[in-house]
Structure formats: C-alpha cells, structure tokens
Coordinates of C-alpha atoms and ligand atoms in Angstrom, one line a residue:
X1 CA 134.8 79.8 95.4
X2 CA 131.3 80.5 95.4
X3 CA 130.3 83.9 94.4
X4 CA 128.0 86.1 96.6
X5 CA 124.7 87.0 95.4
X6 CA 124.2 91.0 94.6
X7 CA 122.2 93.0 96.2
X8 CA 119.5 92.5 93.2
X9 CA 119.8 89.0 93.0
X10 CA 118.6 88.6 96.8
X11 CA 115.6 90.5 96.0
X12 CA 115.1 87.9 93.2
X13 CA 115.6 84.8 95.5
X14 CA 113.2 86.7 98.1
X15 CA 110.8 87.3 95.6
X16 CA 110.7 83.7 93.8
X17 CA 110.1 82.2 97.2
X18 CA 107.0 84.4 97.9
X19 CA 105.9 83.8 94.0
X20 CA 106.4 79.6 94.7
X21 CA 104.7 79.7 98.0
X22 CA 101.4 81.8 96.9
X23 CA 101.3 80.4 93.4
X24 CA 101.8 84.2 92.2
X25 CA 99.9 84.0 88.3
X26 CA 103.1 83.2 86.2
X27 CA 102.1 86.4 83.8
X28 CA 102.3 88.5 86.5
X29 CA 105.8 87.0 87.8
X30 CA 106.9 87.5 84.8
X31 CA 105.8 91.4 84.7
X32 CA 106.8 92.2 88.2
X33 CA 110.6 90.1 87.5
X34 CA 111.5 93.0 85.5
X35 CA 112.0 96.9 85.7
X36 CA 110.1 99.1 83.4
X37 CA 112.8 101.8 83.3
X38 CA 116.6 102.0 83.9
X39 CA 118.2 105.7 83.9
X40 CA 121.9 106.0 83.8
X41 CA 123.2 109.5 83.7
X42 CA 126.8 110.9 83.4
X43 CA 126.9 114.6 84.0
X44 CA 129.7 116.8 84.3
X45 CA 130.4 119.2 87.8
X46 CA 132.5 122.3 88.0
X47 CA 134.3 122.1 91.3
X48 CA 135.3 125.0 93.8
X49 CA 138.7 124.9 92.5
X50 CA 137.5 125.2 88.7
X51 CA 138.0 121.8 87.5
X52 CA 135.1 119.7 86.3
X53 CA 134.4 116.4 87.6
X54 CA 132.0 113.8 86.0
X55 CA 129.4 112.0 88.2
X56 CA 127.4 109.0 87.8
X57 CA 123.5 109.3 89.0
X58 CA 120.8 106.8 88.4
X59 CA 117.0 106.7 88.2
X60 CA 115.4 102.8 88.5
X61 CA 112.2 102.8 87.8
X62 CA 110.5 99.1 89.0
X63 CA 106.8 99.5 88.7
X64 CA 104.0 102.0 88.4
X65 CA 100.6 99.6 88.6
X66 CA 99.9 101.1 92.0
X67 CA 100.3 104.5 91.5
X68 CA 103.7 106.9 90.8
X69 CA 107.1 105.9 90.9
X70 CA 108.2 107.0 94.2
X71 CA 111.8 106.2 96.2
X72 CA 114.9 107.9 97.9
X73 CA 118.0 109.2 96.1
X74 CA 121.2 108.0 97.6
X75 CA 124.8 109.5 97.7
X76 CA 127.6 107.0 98.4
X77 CA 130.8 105.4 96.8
X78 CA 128.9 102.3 96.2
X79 CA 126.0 103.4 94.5
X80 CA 125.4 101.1 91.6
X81 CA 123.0 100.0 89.2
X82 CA 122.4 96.5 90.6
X83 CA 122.1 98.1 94.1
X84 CA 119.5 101.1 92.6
X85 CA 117.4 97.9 90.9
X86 CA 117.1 96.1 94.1
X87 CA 116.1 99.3 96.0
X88 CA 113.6 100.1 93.5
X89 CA 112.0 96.8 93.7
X90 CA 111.6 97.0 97.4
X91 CA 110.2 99.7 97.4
X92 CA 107.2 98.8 95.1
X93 CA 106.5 96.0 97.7
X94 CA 106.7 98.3 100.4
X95 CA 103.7 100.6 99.1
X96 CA 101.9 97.7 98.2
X97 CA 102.0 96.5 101.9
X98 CA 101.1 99.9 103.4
X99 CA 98.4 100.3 100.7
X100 CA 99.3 103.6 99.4
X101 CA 99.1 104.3 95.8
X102 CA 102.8 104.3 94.4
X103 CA 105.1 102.3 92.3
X104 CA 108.8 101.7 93.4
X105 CA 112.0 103.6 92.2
X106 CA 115.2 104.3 93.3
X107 CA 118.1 106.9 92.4
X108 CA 121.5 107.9 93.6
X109 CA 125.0 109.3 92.6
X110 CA 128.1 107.6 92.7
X111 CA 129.7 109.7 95.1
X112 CA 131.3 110.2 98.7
X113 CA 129.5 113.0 99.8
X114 CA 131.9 113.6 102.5
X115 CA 134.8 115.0 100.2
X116 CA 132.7 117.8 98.6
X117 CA 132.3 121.5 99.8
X118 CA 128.2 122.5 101.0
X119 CA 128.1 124.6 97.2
X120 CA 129.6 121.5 95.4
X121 CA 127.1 119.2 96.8
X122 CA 124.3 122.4 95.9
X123 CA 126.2 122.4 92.1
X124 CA 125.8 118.5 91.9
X125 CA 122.3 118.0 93.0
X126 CA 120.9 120.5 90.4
X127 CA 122.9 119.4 87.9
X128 CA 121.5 115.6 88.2
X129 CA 118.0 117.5 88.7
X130 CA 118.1 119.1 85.6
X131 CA 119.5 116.0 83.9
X132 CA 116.8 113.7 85.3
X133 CA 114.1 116.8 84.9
X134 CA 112.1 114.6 82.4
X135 CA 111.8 111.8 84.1
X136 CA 110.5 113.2 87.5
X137 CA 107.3 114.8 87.9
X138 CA 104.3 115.6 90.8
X139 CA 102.4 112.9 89.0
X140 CA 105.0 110.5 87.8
X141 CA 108.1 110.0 89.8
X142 CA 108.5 111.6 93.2
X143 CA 112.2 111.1 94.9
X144 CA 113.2 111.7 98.7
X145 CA 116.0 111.4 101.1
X146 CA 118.2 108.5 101.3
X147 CA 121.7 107.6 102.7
X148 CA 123.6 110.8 103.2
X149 CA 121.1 112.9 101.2
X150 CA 118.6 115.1 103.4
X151 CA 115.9 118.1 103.4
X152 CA 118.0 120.5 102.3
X153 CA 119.2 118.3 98.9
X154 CA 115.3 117.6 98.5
X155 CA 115.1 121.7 98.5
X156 CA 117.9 122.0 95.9
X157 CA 115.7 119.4 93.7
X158 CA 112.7 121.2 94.5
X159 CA 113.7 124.9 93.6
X160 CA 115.8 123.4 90.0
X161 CA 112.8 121.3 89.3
X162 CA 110.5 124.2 89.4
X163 CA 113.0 126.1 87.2
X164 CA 112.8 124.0 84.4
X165 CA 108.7 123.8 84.2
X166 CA 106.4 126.9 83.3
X167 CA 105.7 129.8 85.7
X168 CA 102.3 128.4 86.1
X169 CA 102.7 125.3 87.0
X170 CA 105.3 125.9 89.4
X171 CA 102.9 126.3 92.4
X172 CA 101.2 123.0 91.8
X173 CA 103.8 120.7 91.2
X174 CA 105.8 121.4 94.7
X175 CA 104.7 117.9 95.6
X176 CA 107.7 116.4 92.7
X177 CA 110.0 115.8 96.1
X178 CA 109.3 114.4 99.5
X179 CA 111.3 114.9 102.4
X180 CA 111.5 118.7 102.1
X181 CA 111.9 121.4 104.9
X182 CA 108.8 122.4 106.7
X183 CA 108.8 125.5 105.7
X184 CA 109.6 124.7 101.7
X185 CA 106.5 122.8 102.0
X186 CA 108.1 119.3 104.0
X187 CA 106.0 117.7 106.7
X188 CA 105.6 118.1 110.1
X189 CA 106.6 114.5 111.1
X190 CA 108.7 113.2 108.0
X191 CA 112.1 113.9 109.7
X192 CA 111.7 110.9 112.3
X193 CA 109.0 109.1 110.3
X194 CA 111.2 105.9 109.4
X195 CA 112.4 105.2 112.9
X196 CA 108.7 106.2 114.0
X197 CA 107.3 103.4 111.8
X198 CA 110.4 101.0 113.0
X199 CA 109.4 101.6 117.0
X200 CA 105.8 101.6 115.9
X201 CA 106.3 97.8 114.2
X202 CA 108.4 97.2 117.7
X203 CA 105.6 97.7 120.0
X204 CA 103.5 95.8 118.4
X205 CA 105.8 93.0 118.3
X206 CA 106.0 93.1 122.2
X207 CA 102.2 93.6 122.2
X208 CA 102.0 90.2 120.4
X209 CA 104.8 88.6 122.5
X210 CA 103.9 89.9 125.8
X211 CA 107.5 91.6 125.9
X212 CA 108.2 94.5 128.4
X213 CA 109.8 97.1 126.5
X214 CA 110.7 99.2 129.6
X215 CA 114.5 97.5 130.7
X216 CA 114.4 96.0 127.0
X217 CA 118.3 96.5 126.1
X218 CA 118.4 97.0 122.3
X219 CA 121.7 97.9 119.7
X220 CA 121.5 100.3 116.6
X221 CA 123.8 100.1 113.5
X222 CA 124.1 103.7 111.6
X223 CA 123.0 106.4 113.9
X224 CA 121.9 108.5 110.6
X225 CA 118.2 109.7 110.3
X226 CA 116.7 106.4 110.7
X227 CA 119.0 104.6 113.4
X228 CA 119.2 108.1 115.4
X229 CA 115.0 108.7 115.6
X230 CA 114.4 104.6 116.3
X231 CA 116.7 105.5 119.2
X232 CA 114.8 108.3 120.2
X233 CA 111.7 107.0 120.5
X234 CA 112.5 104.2 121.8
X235 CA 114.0 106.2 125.0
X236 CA 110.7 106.9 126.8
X237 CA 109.5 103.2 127.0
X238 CA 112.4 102.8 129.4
X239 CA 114.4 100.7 127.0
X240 CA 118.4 100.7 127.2
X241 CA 120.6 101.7 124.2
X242 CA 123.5 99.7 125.0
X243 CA 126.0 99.2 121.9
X244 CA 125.7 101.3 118.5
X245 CA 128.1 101.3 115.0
X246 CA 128.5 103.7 112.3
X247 CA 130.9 104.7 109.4
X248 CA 133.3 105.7 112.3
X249 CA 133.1 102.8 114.4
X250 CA 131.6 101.5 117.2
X251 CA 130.7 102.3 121.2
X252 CA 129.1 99.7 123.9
X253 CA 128.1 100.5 127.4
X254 CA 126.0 98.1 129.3
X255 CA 124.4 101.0 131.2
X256 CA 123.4 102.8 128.6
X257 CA 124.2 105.3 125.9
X258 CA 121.3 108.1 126.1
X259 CA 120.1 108.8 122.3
X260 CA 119.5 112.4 122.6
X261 CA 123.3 113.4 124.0
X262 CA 124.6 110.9 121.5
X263 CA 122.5 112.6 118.2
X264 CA 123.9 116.1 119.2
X265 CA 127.4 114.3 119.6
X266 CA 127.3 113.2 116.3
X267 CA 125.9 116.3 115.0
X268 CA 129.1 118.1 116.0
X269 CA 131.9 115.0 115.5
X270 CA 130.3 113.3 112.6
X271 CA 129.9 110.1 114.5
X272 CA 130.0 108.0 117.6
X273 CA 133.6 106.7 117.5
X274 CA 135.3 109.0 120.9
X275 CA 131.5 109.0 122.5
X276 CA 132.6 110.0 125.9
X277 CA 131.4 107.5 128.5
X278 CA 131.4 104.4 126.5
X279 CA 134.2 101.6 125.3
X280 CA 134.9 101.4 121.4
X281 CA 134.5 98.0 120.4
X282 CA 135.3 96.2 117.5
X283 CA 132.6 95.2 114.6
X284 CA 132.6 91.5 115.4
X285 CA 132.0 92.4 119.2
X286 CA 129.2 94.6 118.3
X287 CA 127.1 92.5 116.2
X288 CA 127.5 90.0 119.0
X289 CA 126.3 92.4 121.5
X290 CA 124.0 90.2 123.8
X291 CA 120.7 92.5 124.1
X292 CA 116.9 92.3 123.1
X293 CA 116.2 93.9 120.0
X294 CA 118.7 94.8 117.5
X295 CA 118.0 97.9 114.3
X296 CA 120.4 97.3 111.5
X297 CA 119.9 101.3 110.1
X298 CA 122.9 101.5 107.9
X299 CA 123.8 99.2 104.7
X300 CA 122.4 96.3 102.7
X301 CA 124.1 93.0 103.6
X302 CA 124.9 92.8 107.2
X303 CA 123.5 90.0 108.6
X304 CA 124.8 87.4 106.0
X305 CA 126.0 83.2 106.3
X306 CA 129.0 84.6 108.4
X307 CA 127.4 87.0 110.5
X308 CA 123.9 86.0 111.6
X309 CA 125.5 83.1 113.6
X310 CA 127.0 86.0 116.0
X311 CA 123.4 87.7 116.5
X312 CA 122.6 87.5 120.1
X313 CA 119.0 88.8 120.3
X314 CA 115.3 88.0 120.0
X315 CA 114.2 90.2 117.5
X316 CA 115.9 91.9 114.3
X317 CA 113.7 95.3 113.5
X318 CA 115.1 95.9 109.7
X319 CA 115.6 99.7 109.8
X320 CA 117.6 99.4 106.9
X321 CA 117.2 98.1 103.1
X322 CA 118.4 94.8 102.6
X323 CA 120.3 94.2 105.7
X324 CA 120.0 90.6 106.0
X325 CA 120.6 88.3 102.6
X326 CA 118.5 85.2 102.2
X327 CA 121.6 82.7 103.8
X328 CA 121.3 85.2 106.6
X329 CA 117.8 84.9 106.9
X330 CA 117.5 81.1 106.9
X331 CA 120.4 81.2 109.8
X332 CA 117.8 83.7 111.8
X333 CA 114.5 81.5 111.6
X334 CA 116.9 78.6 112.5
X335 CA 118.2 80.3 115.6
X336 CA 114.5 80.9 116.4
X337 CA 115.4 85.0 116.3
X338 CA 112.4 87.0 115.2
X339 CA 112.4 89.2 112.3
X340 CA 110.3 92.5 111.1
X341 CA 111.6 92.9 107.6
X342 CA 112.8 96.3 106.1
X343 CA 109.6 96.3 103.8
X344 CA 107.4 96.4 106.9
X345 CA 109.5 98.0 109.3
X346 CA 111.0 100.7 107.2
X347 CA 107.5 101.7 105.6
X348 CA 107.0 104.9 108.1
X349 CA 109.0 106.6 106.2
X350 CA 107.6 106.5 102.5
X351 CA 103.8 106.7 104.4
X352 CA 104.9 110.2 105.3
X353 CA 105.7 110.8 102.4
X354 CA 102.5 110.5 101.2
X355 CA 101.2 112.6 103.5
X356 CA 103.6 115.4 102.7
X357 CA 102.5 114.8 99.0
X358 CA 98.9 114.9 99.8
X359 CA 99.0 117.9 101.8
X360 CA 101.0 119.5 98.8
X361 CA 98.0 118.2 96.3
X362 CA 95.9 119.9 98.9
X363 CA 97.4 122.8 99.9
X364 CA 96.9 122.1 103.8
X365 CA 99.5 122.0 106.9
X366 CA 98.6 118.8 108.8
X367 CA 99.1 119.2 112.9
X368 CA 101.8 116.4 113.6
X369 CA 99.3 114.1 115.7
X370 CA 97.5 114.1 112.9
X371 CA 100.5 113.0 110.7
X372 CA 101.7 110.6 113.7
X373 CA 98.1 109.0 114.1
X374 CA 97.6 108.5 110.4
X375 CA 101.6 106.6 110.6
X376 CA 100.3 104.6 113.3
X377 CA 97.2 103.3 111.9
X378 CA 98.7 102.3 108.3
X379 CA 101.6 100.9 109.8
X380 CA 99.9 98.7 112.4
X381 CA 97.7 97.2 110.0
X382 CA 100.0 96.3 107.9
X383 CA 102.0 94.8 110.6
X384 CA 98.8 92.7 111.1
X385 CA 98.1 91.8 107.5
X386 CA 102.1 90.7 107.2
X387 CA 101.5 88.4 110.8
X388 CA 98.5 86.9 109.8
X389 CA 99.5 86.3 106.3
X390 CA 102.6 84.2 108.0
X391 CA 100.4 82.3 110.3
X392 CA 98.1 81.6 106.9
X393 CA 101.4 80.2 104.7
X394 CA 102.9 78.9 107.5
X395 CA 105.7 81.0 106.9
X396 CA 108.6 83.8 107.8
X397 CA 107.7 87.1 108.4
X398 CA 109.8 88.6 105.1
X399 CA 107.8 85.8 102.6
X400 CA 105.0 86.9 104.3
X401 CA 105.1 90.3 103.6
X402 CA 105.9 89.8 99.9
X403 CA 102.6 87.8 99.5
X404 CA 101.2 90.7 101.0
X405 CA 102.7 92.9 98.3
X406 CA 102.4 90.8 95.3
X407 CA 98.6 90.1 96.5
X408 CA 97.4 93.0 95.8
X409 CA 99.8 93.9 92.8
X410 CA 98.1 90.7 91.1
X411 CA 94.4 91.6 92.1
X412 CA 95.2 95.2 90.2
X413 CA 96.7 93.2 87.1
X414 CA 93.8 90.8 87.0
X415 CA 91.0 93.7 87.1
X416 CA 93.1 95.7 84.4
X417 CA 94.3 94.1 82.1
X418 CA 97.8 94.5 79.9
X419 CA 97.1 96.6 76.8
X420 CA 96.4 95.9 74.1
Ligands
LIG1 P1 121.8 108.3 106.9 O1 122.8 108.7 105.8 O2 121.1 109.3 107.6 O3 122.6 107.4 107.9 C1 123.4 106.3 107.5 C2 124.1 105.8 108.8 O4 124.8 104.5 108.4 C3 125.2 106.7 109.3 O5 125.2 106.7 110.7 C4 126.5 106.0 108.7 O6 127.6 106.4 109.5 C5 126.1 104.6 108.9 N1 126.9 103.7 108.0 C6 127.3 103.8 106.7 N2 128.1 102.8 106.4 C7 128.3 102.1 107.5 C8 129.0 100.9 107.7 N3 129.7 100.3 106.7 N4 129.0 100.4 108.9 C9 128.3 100.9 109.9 N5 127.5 102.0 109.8 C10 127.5 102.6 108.5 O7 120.8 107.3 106.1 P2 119.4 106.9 106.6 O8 118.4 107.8 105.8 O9 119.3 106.8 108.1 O10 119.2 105.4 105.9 C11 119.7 104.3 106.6 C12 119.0 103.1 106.0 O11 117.6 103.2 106.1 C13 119.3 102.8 104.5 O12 119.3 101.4 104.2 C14 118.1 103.5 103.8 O13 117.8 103.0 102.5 C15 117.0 103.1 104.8 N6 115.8 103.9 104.8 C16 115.8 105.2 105.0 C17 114.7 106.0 104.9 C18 114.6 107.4 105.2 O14 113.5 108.0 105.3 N7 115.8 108.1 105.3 C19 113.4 105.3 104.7 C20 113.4 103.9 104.5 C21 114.6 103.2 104.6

C-alpha cells in the first residue's frame, strides 16, 4: 500500500514544484527547505478536580528573512509536529505574497478543547504562555487565533505575557499577540478578516471571469470564524448558501441556508447538525454538492485523490490551510475547476493582523473602513501578482503564488547576504 504523504511533506512537493518551475537559486532552496526553530513543550495542568494533566504545545518557527515570526496557535486532538511545520511554512509564503514584513510560525496544543472547563482552558493557556514566554516577543514572534482558539485565549496570552516582562515595558509590548479583543487592544475588523480576504479574492475572481455573483450558489465546510464570516459576506451579493459541514455534520437546502440565523444557531448548539429547515446529508453527498463556488474552512486534506473527483463546482476558494493535497490538486486543474489557494485566499486574516500590530506600535484606533480598505487593497493586488505570475509560467494558481512568495524571499537573500 502506498503511504499518504503528511501534511509537511505536501508543502515540500508544492514547494519543489514552484523551486523547478522558476529556477529558485539552489542556496536559497536549500535555506528556505528547512525550519530555523522547532519548540516542543510538555507542561503540566492542574485540573478543576485537582488532578494534573500533562499537555503537549508546540512553537515552529520556519523563517524570519522578512520580518517576525508571526502565525496562529491551534488547539485540537491532532496537533502535531509535522502538521505545526507545514503551517509554519505556509505561512511565511503567505506574508511574502501580501508583502508584509513577517516570517512564518506556527503553534498549538495537543488537545480537544471541547472536554475542558472555561478556567481549565484559562489555566492551560498561561501555563504554555509562560512556557513559551522566551520565545515570543512584540519584535520576534507574534501568535494569533487558530482552530478552536479565539480573542479571549489571545487575552489570556496577552495579560501572562505581560506578567512575565518588566513593569515598564509592559505598555509597549501589547502588540506580542494578534487577534485580541477590541477593547484589550484587538482590531476593529480582525474578527471577520479571513473570510473578508476569502470573499474579497472571490470577487475578483468573478470580476476576471465575468461571473454574476448575485444567484451564485456556493457550499462552506467548518462554519467556525473563517467559514461563518466568508458566509456572511457573501450574503449581500445575492449569492445562495446551499449545503455546509462541520465537526457535527452536515445540512443541504437548495433554497438556501441564511448565514446570519445559522452563526447564531451554532453559537447556541455548537454546530449545524439539527439546523431547522434543512436535510442532514451525509459527507460524500456534501462534497458532491452541485453549486458554484465551494470554501473548504475546516481541516488540511480534504480534497485529496479520492475526493476531488466528487467536486461539483467551478471554483475552490481555500479558506482553510492545506485543504487540498497535491493528487488533489492535479485531479482539480484536470477537471478544469478553478482554484484560489489558502496562501492567497486565507491572507486577510494575517494582513489584519498587521494592522492590529501596527496600530499597537502606534498607539492609534484605526476606523474599520480604514482597516477594511487597507484588506482590500493588499489583498487584490496580490490576487493580481498570483494571476499574472500564472499566465507568465504558464501555470496553476497555487505554483503561481509560491513563485510569488519565494521571489521576493530570494531578492532579500541576494541583497543580504548569509553571515558570515
Ligand atoms: P474555527 O475553530 O473557528 O472553526 C473550525 C471549523 O471547522 C468548525 O466549524 C469545526 O466544526 C469545523 N471542523 C473541524 N473538523 C472538521 C471536520 N473533520 N469536518 C468538517 N468540519 C470540521 O477555526 P477557523 O479559525 O475558522 O480556522 C479554519 C481554517 O482556516 C483552518 O485551516 C485555519 O488554519 C484557517 N485559517 C484561519 C485563520 C483565522 O484568522 N482564524 C486565518 C487563516 C487561516
């Protein structure tokens, strides 16, 4: 039996093909193949009930050429180190693309979030913090929200953070997280920035494709942060929600499931399985959904060998990290099914971050149209640099973007130099 590539090892396929296809300098493949730093931490936890429980939590750091370390922290069963690698790679390509100055990391704990009491998850979170305390920083690695983590865990990493640093410094280093609450010094804006930047990418794919959004029928997988606000937005051009899958299952109704009612529904039942008003379907029927545009927002490796042949749609928008694996992605440009890849399409989110961290640096409270304008413009020209760098090579739209990336990561090698 042939085994199945991990989650790392796609991102080394994806990244080989870019390096072939541009002639990437083979010093700097060989740089940008490897991580710089690889955290593993095992820290203990007392529960509610007294007992202590050991965690696992990671830190990957891929790259710093560009600027900080910066990427989410996840909490889920399957957190691993492979998986942590891959996402820190991505994400270095991703601020390369939207030309912001950052490196890539990743974190996350080993952990189903779902089991633990509101004060265990508090106890958890600062304990990792304090763990990871030296190698985070304002200037030096900056984590955010991920899978199941939120605003409120990026205020618990925030206020132990602080803690552990000298009274003075603690007012001007607020900007160590992204992702906070407003009022703890988040942005206005960075709540629905990732499925901001994933509609943003959209309408400019049915700019380019003279493609009528309003009646566009479209399906979501994970109704989460990302999957939930993609929905959202996507509601006042007219387009129809008509099949969406989550942890708890899945719900189709060819009229249309209205993203607002369904975000407070899962607010109060955890997710959409027993949406009123819709038909649970099964996960094979789902990803065969016939529709327009379909936003994988949940998981790495959904649309693989087996499933891409079910996809019955024009357009993939990758909310999502790794969705599709590279078998997956040769079985989409062979069915003629367009794709915006997750380093593109999921970039809204780590842009807003930015902002957040500049407004921090700065001390100012930026109106949300000026947050929203500033998304729009870096996204949309990256989405152009990413289209016409695939017209140039002749090439998909995911190799594409990683030329873009590893472009510019090259140019800064060339000008600097490796020391000594
Ligand atoms: P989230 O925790 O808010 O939501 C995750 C969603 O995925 C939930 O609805 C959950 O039920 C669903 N899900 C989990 N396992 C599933 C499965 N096996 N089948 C179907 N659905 C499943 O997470 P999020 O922040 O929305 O992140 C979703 C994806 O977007 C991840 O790949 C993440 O790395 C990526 N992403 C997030 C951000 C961000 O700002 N939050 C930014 C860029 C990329």
């Amino acid at each position: 039996m042939v085994k199945k590539a991990s989650v790392y090892e796609n991102v080394t396929r994806q990244f080989n093909k870019a390096a072939d296809l541009m002639e990437l300098d083979l010093n700097i493949r060989e740089i940008l193949s490897h991580t710089t730093n690889e955290i593993s931490i095992n820290f203990p936890v007392k529960m509610d009930n007294g007992h202590i429980e050991m965690f696992a939590g990671y830190r990957v750091q891929h790259n710093s050429v560009l600027g900080p370390y910066k990427g989410g922290l996840r909490y889920h069963p399957k957190v691993n180190l492979d998986e942590v690698r891959a996402l820190a790679t991505w994400m270095t390509w991703k601020s390369a693309i939207v030309d912001i100055p950052y490196g890539g990391a990743k974190g996350g704990i080993q952990l189903d979030p779902f089991k633990y009491s509101f004060s265990e998850l508090e106890h958890i979170t600062r304990r990792f913090t304090f763990a990871l305390r030296q190698y985070i920083g304002p200037e030096y690695d900056i984590p955010a929200p991920d899978v199941n983590t939120n605003s409120q865990i990026m205020a618990w990493i925030l206020d132990t953070y602080l803690s552990t640093i000298p009274p003075k410094e603690r007012h001007c280093s607020i900007h160590v997280v992204t992702g906070k609450p407003v009022e703890s010094g988040g942005s206005l804006g960075r709540n629905k920035a990732t499925g901001q930047g994933v509609v943003f990418c959209i309408e400019e794919w049915a700019k380019d494709n003279n493609f009528d959004l309003s009646g566009a029928t479209y399906t979501v997988q994970g109704f989460g942060n990302v999957g939930s606000w993609a929905a959202r937005l996507l509601k006042p051009h007219g387009a129809k929600l008509i099949a969406v899958e989550d942890i708890t299952g899945a719900v189709h109704n060819t009229k249309g499931l209205d993203p607002d009612n369904l975000t407070e529904f899962v607010k109060e039942h955890g997710g959409v399985a027993n949406y009123p008003d819709s038909k649970e379907i099964d996960h094979k029927t789902f990803l065969s959904t016939e529709a327009d545009i379909f936003i994988p927002a949940a998981l790495e490796g959904v649309i693989t060998e087996e499933t891409a042949p079910l996809l019955n749609v024009k357009l993939v928008a990758e909310g999502a990290n790794g969705p599709t694996n590279i078998m997956g992605d040769e079985i989409l440009q062979k069915r003629g099914i367009h794709l915006i890849p997750d380093i593109l399409c999921n970039a809204g989110g780590v842009i807003v971050s930015y902002f957040e961290w500049l407004q921090n640096k700065r001390s100012e409270y930026w109106e949300l149209e000026e947050v929203d304008s500033k998304l729009y413009k870096k996204i949309t020209n990256a989405y152009k640099r990413v289209r016409d760098t695939a017209k140039k090579f002749s090439t998909d739209w995911r190799t594409a973007a990683y030329i873009v990336a590893l472009s510019r990561l090259e140019t800064v090698y060339k000008e600097r130099g490796i020391f000594p």
